[in-house]
mmCIF file of C-alpha atoms in Angstrom:
data_model
loop_
_atom_site.group_PDB
_atom_site.id
_atom_site.type_symbol
_atom_site.label_atom_id
_atom_site.label_comp_id
_atom_site.label_asym_id
_atom_site.label_seq_id
_atom_site.Cartn_x
_atom_site.Cartn_y
_atom_site.Cartn_z
ATOM 1 C CA GLY A 36 0.000 0.000 0.000
ATOM 2 C CA ASP A 37 0.863 3.649 0.034
ATOM 3 C CA ILE A 38 3.171 5.006 2.722
ATOM 4 C CA VAL A 39 2.253 8.312 4.343
ATOM 5 C CA LEU A 40 4.752 10.149 6.560
ATOM 6 C CA LEU A 41 4.001 13.259 8.573
ATOM 7 C CA ALA A 42 6.743 14.963 10.574
ATOM 8 C CA LYS A 43 7.011 18.141 12.617
ATOM 9 C CA PRO A 44 10.302 19.767 13.668
ATOM 10 C CA VAL A 45 11.533 19.223 17.224
ATOM 11 C CA THR A 46 13.574 22.047 18.731
ATOM 12 C CA LEU A 47 16.144 21.303 21.441
ATOM 13 C CA THR A 48 18.372 23.575 23.489
ATOM 14 C CA GLU A 49 21.695 22.556 25.031
ATOM 15 C CA GLY A 50 21.296 19.486 27.243
ATOM 16 C CA ASP A 51 17.622 18.874 26.379
ATOM 17 C CA ARG A 52 16.025 15.480 25.819
ATOM 18 C CA VAL A 53 12.810 15.205 23.814
ATOM 19 C CA THR A 54 10.825 11.979 23.639
ATOM 20 C CA LEU A 55 9.444 11.404 20.163
ATOM 21 C CA THR A 56 5.683 10.944 20.070
ATOM 22 C CA THR A 57 3.217 10.420 17.268
ATOM 23 C CA ASP A 58 2.936 14.235 17.127
ATOM 24 C CA VAL A 59 6.451 14.303 15.625
ATOM 25 C CA PRO A 60 6.996 11.362 13.260
ATOM 26 C CA VAL A 61 3.945 9.357 12.316
ATOM 27 C CA ALA A 62 3.712 7.071 9.341
ATOM 28 C CA THR A 63 1.259 4.543 8.007
ATOM 29 C CA ASP A 64 1.553 2.001 5.254
ATOM 30 C CA GLY A 65 -2.024 0.745 5.186
ATOM 31 C CA THR A 66 -1.398 -2.137 7.608
ATOM 32 C CA SER A 67 -2.085 -2.382 11.310
ATOM 33 C CA LYS A 68 1.446 -3.530 12.219
ATOM 34 C CA PRO A 69 3.371 -0.527 13.610
ATOM 35 C CA GLU A 70 6.208 -2.794 14.766
ATOM 36 C CA LYS A 71 6.978 -3.572 11.116
ATOM 37 C CA LEU A 72 7.147 0.076 10.017
ATOM 38 C CA LEU A 73 10.759 1.179 10.594
ATOM 39 C CA TYR A 74 12.471 4.566 10.561
ATOM 40 C CA ALA A 75 16.155 4.765 9.580
ATOM 41 C CA VAL A 76 18.247 7.652 10.908
ATOM 42 C CA SER A 77 20.079 8.649 7.736
ATOM 43 C CA LEU A 78 21.407 11.951 9.094
ATOM 44 C CA PRO A 79 21.941 11.888 12.881
ATOM 45 C CA PRO A 80 21.721 15.100 14.919
ATOM 46 C CA VAL A 81 24.920 17.175 14.787
ATOM 47 C CA HIS A 82 24.932 17.925 18.524
ATOM 48 C CA GLY A 83 23.483 14.815 20.083
ATOM 49 C CA GLN A 84 21.897 11.516 19.188
ATOM 50 C CA ILE A 85 18.730 9.490 18.881
ATOM 51 C CA GLU A 86 18.416 6.957 21.742
ATOM 52 C CA HIS A 87 16.072 4.205 22.909
ATOM 53 C CA ILE A 88 15.013 5.166 26.450
ATOM 54 C CA ASN A 89 15.908 1.703 27.792
ATOM 55 C CA TYR A 90 19.532 2.237 26.661
ATOM 56 C CA PRO A 91 20.468 5.838 27.522
ATOM 57 C CA GLY A 92 23.748 7.038 26.072
ATOM 58 C CA VAL A 93 23.673 4.523 23.213
ATOM 59 C CA PRO A 94 22.848 6.025 19.796
ATOM 60 C CA ILE A 95 20.457 4.106 17.554
ATOM 61 C CA SER A 96 20.222 4.160 13.786
ATOM 62 C CA SER A 97 16.667 2.823 13.452
ATOM 63 C CA TYR A 98 13.441 2.443 15.408
ATOM 64 C CA SER A 99 9.887 1.319 14.755
ATOM 65 C CA GLN A 100 6.581 3.170 14.727
ATOM 66 C CA LEU A 101 5.656 0.959 17.709
ATOM 67 C CA ASP A 102 8.669 2.450 19.584
ATOM 68 C CA VAL A 103 7.306 5.940 18.845
ATOM 69 C CA VAL A 104 3.769 5.010 19.940
ATOM 70 C CA ALA A 105 5.215 3.575 23.182
ATOM 71 C CA GLN A 106 7.334 6.755 23.645
ATOM 72 C CA LYS A 107 10.587 4.753 23.741
ATOM 73 C CA VAL A 108 12.711 7.010 21.490
ATOM 74 C CA SER A 109 14.399 10.277 22.451
ATOM 75 C CA ASN A 110 16.407 12.944 20.682
ATOM 76 C CA VAL A 111 19.139 13.954 23.147
ATOM 77 C CA HIS A 112 21.246 17.114 22.821
ATOM 78 C CA ASP A 113 24.873 16.583 23.873
ATOM 79 C CA ASN A 114 25.110 19.899 25.790
ATOM 80 C CA SER A 115 27.876 21.184 23.529
ATOM 81 C CA HIS A 116 28.452 24.886 24.015
ATOM 82 C CA GLY A 117 27.593 27.334 21.295
ATOM 83 C CA ALA A 118 25.325 24.864 19.558
ATOM 84 C CA GLY A 119 22.187 26.862 20.271
ATOM 85 C CA LYS A 120 18.836 25.482 19.236
ATOM 86 C CA LYS A 121 18.726 22.582 16.788
ATOM 87 C CA SER A 122 15.784 21.054 14.988
ATOM 88 C CA LEU A 123 15.136 17.414 14.149
ATOM 89 C CA ARG A 124 13.447 17.119 10.773
#
């Protein structure tokens, strides 16, 4: 089926952590299996990383829509100075 992806920017300041919710990335592919719909992080944040909340400090390169629905994925700013606000798109 068709894949539909909707995404809103997430703005972080130094040291912030934002949990991704279905308000940020949400996708559907016409099935009812969110665990099979995967996101790949092709361009990681410059000043931080994407993490699974069960493994803080460990960057991940993919996660499922089910992880987003369960609020298990965070964008974490690395607290680097002079970085200012950054957006995840």
